[in-house]
Coordinates of C-alpha atoms in Angstrom, one line a residue:
X799 CA 1.4 -11.0 -39.0
X800 CA 0.7 -7.7 -40.8
X801 CA -2.9 -6.7 -41.0
X802 CA -2.8 -6.9 -44.8
X803 CA -1.8 -10.6 -44.6
X804 CA -4.8 -11.5 -42.5
X805 CA -7.8 -13.1 -44.4
X806 CA -10.4 -10.5 -45.5
X807 CA -13.9 -10.8 -47.0
X808 CA -13.7 -11.8 -50.7
X809 CA -14.4 -8.9 -53.1
X810 CA -17.3 -9.4 -55.4
X811 CA -16.0 -9.5 -59.1
X812 CA -17.4 -6.4 -60.7
X813 CA -16.6 -3.8 -63.3
X814 CA -13.3 -1.7 -63.1
X815 CA -12.5 1.1 -65.5
X816 CA -11.8 4.7 -64.8
X817 CA -15.3 5.7 -65.9
X818 CA -17.0 2.8 -64.1
X819 CA -15.4 3.7 -60.8
X820 CA -17.1 7.1 -60.9
X821 CA -20.3 5.5 -62.1
X822 CA -20.2 3.1 -59.2
X823 CA -19.7 5.9 -56.6
X824 CA -22.9 7.4 -57.9
X825 CA -24.9 4.2 -58.3
X826 CA -23.9 2.7 -55.0
X827 CA -25.8 5.3 -53.0
X828 CA -23.0 7.6 -52.2
X829 CA -25.6 10.4 -52.5
X830 CA -27.4 8.9 -49.5
X831 CA -24.9 9.1 -46.6
X832 CA -25.8 7.0 -43.5
X833 CA -27.5 8.9 -40.8
X834 CA -24.6 8.2 -38.4
X835 CA -22.4 10.4 -40.6
X836 CA -22.3 14.0 -39.7
X837 CA -22.8 16.8 -42.2
X838 CA -19.8 18.9 -43.1
X839 CA -18.9 21.5 -40.4
X840 CA -19.2 24.9 -42.0
X841 CA -16.1 26.4 -40.3
X842 CA -13.6 23.8 -41.4
X843 CA -11.3 24.3 -44.4
X844 CA -11.8 21.9 -47.3
X845 CA -9.7 18.8 -47.6
X846 CA -8.1 18.9 -51.1
X847 CA -7.7 15.4 -52.5
X848 CA -5.8 14.8 -55.7
X849 CA -6.7 12.1 -58.2
X850 CA -4.9 10.9 -61.2
X851 CA -6.6 9.9 -64.4
X852 CA -5.7 6.3 -63.7
X853 CA -8.6 6.1 -61.3
X854 CA -11.0 8.7 -62.4
X855 CA -12.6 10.2 -65.4
X856 CA -13.6 13.7 -66.2
X857 CA -17.3 13.2 -65.6
X858 CA -18.5 16.3 -63.7
X859 CA -21.7 14.8 -62.3
X860 CA -20.0 11.7 -60.9
X861 CA -17.1 13.7 -59.5
X862 CA -19.6 15.8 -57.7
X863 CA -21.2 12.7 -56.2
X864 CA -17.8 11.5 -55.0
X865 CA -17.1 14.9 -53.5
X866 CA -20.4 14.9 -51.6
X867 CA -19.7 11.4 -50.3
X868 CA -16.3 12.3 -48.9
X869 CA -17.7 15.5 -47.4
X870 CA -20.2 13.5 -45.5
X871 CA -17.7 10.9 -44.4
X872 CA -15.1 13.4 -43.1
X873 CA -17.6 15.9 -41.8
X874 CA -15.7 18.7 -43.6
X875 CA -15.8 20.2 -47.1
X876 CA -13.8 18.2 -49.7
X877 CA -12.4 19.5 -53.0
X878 CA -11.4 16.8 -55.5
X879 CA -8.5 17.9 -57.7
X880 CA -8.0 16.0 -60.9
X881 CA -5.2 16.4 -63.5
X882 CA -4.3 14.5 -66.7
X883 CA -0.9 13.2 -65.6
X884 CA 0.9 11.9 -62.5
X885 CA 3.4 14.7 -62.7
X886 CA 0.8 17.4 -62.4
X887 CA -0.8 15.7 -59.3
X888 CA 2.6 15.0 -57.8
X889 CA 3.6 18.6 -58.2
X890 CA 0.4 19.8 -56.5
X891 CA 1.1 17.4 -53.6
X892 CA 4.7 18.5 -53.2
X893 CA 3.8 22.2 -53.2
X894 CA 1.0 21.8 -50.7
X895 CA -1.8 22.6 -53.1
X896 CA -3.6 19.3 -52.3
X897 CA -3.6 17.7 -48.8
X898 CA -3.4 14.1 -50.0
X899 CA -3.4 12.3 -53.3
X900 CA -3.9 8.8 -54.8
X901 CA -0.6 8.5 -56.7
X902 CA 1.6 5.7 -58.0
X903 CA 4.5 3.9 -56.3
X904 CA 7.0 5.4 -58.8
X905 CA 6.3 9.1 -57.8
X906 CA 6.3 8.0 -54.2
X907 CA 9.8 6.5 -54.2
X908 CA 11.1 9.5 -56.3
X909 CA 10.0 11.8 -53.5
X910 CA 9.9 9.5 -50.5
X911 CA 11.9 11.9 -48.4
X912 CA 9.1 14.5 -48.7
X913 CA 6.1 12.2 -48.7
X914 CA 4.3 10.0 -46.1
X915 CA 1.9 7.2 -46.7
X916 CA -1.7 7.8 -45.7
X917 CA -3.2 4.4 -46.7
X918 CA -2.6 1.5 -49.1
X919 CA -5.3 -0.3 -51.0
X920 CA -5.6 -4.0 -50.2
X921 CA -6.2 -6.2 -53.3
X922 CA -6.8 -9.9 -53.0
X923 CA -5.7 -9.8 -49.3
X924 CA -2.4 -8.0 -50.1
X925 CA -1.4 -4.4 -50.8
X926 CA 0.3 -5.6 -54.0
X927 CA -0.3 -5.7 -57.8
X928 CA 1.7 -6.5 -61.0
X929 CA 2.7 -4.9 -64.2
X930 CA 2.0 -6.7 -67.4
X931 CA 3.5 -6.4 -70.9
X932 CA 0.8 -7.3 -73.3
X933 CA 0.9 -8.0 -77.0
X934 CA -1.7 -8.6 -79.7
X935 CA -3.5 -11.9 -79.3
X936 CA -2.0 -13.3 -82.5
X937 CA 1.5 -12.2 -81.9
X938 CA 4.1 -15.0 -82.0
X939 CA 6.4 -13.5 -79.3
X940 CA 7.2 -16.0 -76.6
X941 CA 8.8 -13.5 -74.2
X942 CA 9.8 -9.9 -73.9
X943 CA 12.6 -10.3 -76.3
X944 CA 10.0 -11.2 -78.9
X945 CA 8.7 -7.7 -78.7
X946 CA 11.9 -6.2 -80.1
X947 CA 11.1 -3.8 -83.0
X948 CA 7.4 -3.3 -81.9
X949 CA 5.5 -0.1 -81.7
X950 CA 4.9 0.0 -77.9
X951 CA 2.3 1.8 -75.9
X952 CA 3.2 3.1 -72.4
X953 CA 0.7 4.6 -69.9
X954 CA 2.4 7.5 -68.2
X955 CA 6.1 8.6 -67.7
X956 CA 5.6 8.5 -63.9
X957 CA 3.7 5.2 -63.9
X958 CA 5.4 2.2 -62.3
X959 CA 3.4 -0.5 -64.1
X960 CA 2.9 1.5 -67.2
X961 CA 6.5 2.6 -67.8
X962 CA 9.1 2.0 -65.1
X963 CA 8.9 -1.8 -64.9
X964 CA 9.4 -2.1 -68.7
X965 CA 12.2 0.4 -68.7
X966 CA 13.9 -1.7 -65.9
X967 CA 13.5 -4.9 -67.9
X968 CA 15.1 -3.3 -70.9
X969 CA 17.9 -1.8 -68.8
X970 CA 18.8 -5.3 -67.6
X971 CA 19.3 -6.1 -71.2
X972 CA 21.4 -2.9 -71.7
X973 CA 18.6 -1.5 -73.8
X974 CA 16.3 1.6 -73.7
X975 CA 12.8 2.0 -75.2
X976 CA 14.4 3.9 -78.0
X977 CA 16.9 1.2 -78.9
X978 CA 14.6 -1.8 -78.3
X979 CA 11.2 -0.7 -79.8
X980 CA 10.7 0.7 -83.2
X981 CA 8.6 3.4 -81.7
X982 CA 6.9 4.1 -78.4
X983 CA 4.3 6.6 -77.1
X984 CA 2.2 7.4 -74.0
X985 CA -1.6 6.9 -73.9
X986 CA -2.1 8.5 -70.4
X987 CA -4.4 5.7 -69.3
X988 CA -4.1 1.9 -68.8
X989 CA -7.3 1.2 -70.6
X990 CA -6.0 3.3 -73.5
X991 CA -2.9 1.0 -73.6
X992 CA -5.2 -2.0 -73.9
X993 CA -7.2 -0.3 -76.6
X994 CA -4.1 0.7 -78.5
X995 CA -2.8 -2.9 -78.6
X996 CA -6.2 -4.5 -79.3
X997 CA -6.8 -2.1 -82.2
X998 CA -3.4 -2.5 -83.7
X999 CA -2.2 1.1 -83.1
X1000 CA 0.5 -0.6 -81.0
X1001 CA 1.9 -4.1 -81.1
X1002 CA 2.7 -4.3 -77.4
X1003 CA 2.1 -2.2 -74.3
X1004 CA 2.9 -1.8 -70.6
X1005 CA -0.2 -1.9 -68.4
X1006 CA -1.4 -2.2 -64.8
X1007 CA -2.2 -5.9 -64.3
X1008 CA -5.0 -5.1 -61.8
X1009 CA -6.8 -3.1 -64.5
X1010 CA -6.1 -5.6 -67.3
X1011 CA -7.4 -8.6 -65.2
X1012 CA -10.7 -6.9 -64.4
X1013 CA -11.1 -5.6 -68.0
X1014 CA -10.7 -9.2 -69.2
X1015 CA -14.0 -9.9 -67.4
X1016 CA -15.9 -6.7 -68.0
X1017 CA -14.7 -5.9 -71.5
X1018 CA -13.8 -9.4 -72.8
X1019 CA -14.3 -8.5 -76.5
X1020 CA -11.7 -5.6 -76.2
X1021 CA -9.2 -7.6 -74.1
X1022 CA -9.5 -10.7 -76.3
X1023 CA -7.4 -8.8 -78.8
X1024 CA -4.5 -8.9 -76.4
X1025 CA -2.6 -11.4 -74.3
X1026 CA -0.2 -11.2 -71.4
X1027 CA 3.4 -11.6 -72.5
X1028 CA 5.2 -10.9 -69.2
X1029 CA 4.1 -10.5 -65.6
X1030 CA 6.3 -8.6 -63.1
X1031 CA 6.9 -9.5 -59.5
X1032 CA 4.3 -8.3 -57.0
X1033 CA 4.9 -4.7 -56.2
X1034 CA 3.4 -2.1 -53.8
X1035 CA -0.1 -1.0 -54.8
X1036 CA -0.5 2.7 -55.8
X1037 CA -0.8 4.5 -52.4
X1038 CA -2.6 7.5 -51.0
X1039 CA 0.1 9.9 -49.8
X1040 CA 0.5 13.3 -48.2
X1041 CA 3.4 15.6 -47.4
X1042 CA 5.6 14.1 -44.6
X1043 CA 5.0 17.2 -42.4
X1044 CA 1.2 16.8 -42.7
X1045 CA 0.9 13.2 -41.8
X1046 CA -0.4 13.9 -38.2
X1047 CA -2.6 16.8 -39.1
X1048 CA -6.3 16.5 -38.2
X1049 CA -7.5 16.3 -41.8
X1050 CA -5.1 13.6 -42.7
X1051 CA -5.9 11.6 -39.6
X1052 CA -9.6 11.9 -40.5
X1053 CA -9.0 10.7 -44.0
X1054 CA -6.9 7.8 -42.9
X1055 CA -9.5 6.7 -40.3
X1056 CA -12.3 6.9 -43.0
X1057 CA -10.4 4.8 -45.4
X1058 CA -9.4 2.1 -42.8
X1059 CA -13.0 1.9 -41.5
X1060 CA -14.6 1.3 -44.9
X1061 CA -15.0 -2.5 -44.4
X1062 CA -17.1 -1.9 -41.3
X1063 CA -19.4 0.6 -43.0
X1064 CA -22.3 -0.7 -45.2
X1065 CA -21.7 1.9 -47.9
X1066 CA -18.0 1.5 -47.6
X1067 CA -18.2 -2.3 -48.1
X1068 CA -20.2 -1.7 -51.2
X1069 CA -17.7 0.8 -52.6
X1070 CA -14.9 -1.6 -51.9
X1071 CA -16.7 -4.5 -53.7
X1072 CA -17.2 -2.2 -56.7
X1073 CA -13.5 -1.3 -56.7
X1074 CA -12.6 -5.0 -56.1
X1075 CA -10.5 -4.0 -53.1
X1076 CA -10.6 -5.7 -49.7
X1077 CA -10.1 -2.3 -48.0
X1078 CA -7.3 0.0 -47.0
X1079 CA -4.5 -0.5 -44.6
X1080 CA -1.3 1.2 -43.3
X1081 CA 2.1 0.1 -44.4
X1082 CA 5.8 1.0 -44.0
X1083 CA 7.5 2.8 -46.9
X1084 CA 9.6 -0.4 -47.3
X1085 CA 6.7 -1.8 -49.2
X1086 CA 8.0 0.2 -52.2
X1087 CA 11.6 -0.8 -51.9
X1088 CA 11.4 -3.0 -55.0
X1089 CA 10.1 -0.1 -57.1
X1090 CA 12.9 2.2 -55.6
X1091 CA 15.5 -0.4 -56.6
X1092 CA 14.2 -0.5 -60.2
X1093 CA 14.2 3.2 -60.4
X1094 CA 17.8 3.4 -59.1
X1095 CA 18.9 0.7 -61.6
X1096 CA 17.4 2.6 -64.5
X1097 CA 19.1 5.8 -63.5
X1098 CA 22.4 4.1 -63.2
X1099 CA 22.1 2.5 -66.6
X1100 CA 20.5 5.3 -68.5

C-alpha cells in the first residue's frame, strides 16, 4: 500500500486563503525555530524556492517569516521567489533560476521530461484534489451545458483546476471557451474566481476544489453566493518540482527530507494543520497521467 493511502492524523479544519497561509506561517511560531534545528551555515549557497500566487500573497513581512523558517529547517539560506503567474515560475524553474518550485500539475506534465517530483502534498489522506465549475447560487443551470453563454472566470492559463479541466470538458463536446462561453477572462487566483462569480462579474468559474471547500467554511458569506455545478475526477495535487538533473543534489534532498518529516515535528504539524494537509509524500509521475491525458486531448481537438 503506498504511503499516501495509509491513515494519517486528521487535519484540523482551519482557514485557507493565499493571504491566510502566510499569516499562519507567521502566527504559528515560525519565527521561533526549535532548538534542535541548526542555524543556517554561512558558507552554503541559498536554496531558491519558487512560489506561485495560488499559495502565497505579496505580504513582505510574512514572506520574510516563511523565509526565516525554511532557512532554519534546512540549515542554509533560503530565497523565496514569487511571481504573478504559473508561466513565470515555470520558466524560472526550467532555466535553473530557482532550485525547486510549488507548481501545478498542468505545467508539470507539459515539461515532465525536464522536471522531477520533489514532494506531493497529502490532502485528506491522498495526494489528490478536484476541479470545480461553480455558478452563482441562484443560477438555474443543472449541469455544465447549462453554463453555455455565460461570462466565465478562469484562474490561470497554466492551471489544471482553473483552466485545463474545463477546456477538456468543452473539448469533449467539440467546443472551446470562445465558442461555448459568451466571454471568459483570467483572474490569476482561485479566490478571485470565487469573488468574481459571487459578485456577478462572472456567471460561472473554474476553481480549485480544495480552495473552494475551505473558503466555504472560512468565508461562508462570500461562498454562499456560489454553488458547485460540476466536480472533476480526483487528480494529482499541485506538486513541488525541480529540474530532473537536480533531483539528487544535496539541497533538493534536504528540502525533500524537511517536507516529509513535517508530521514528526511540532511546528511542522501545526503548519500542516493550518494548511489542512496531512503532510508531504513522494509519488511517481504517473500520479499526473490523467492530467497529461486531458492536455493531450485538448491539443488534439484544438
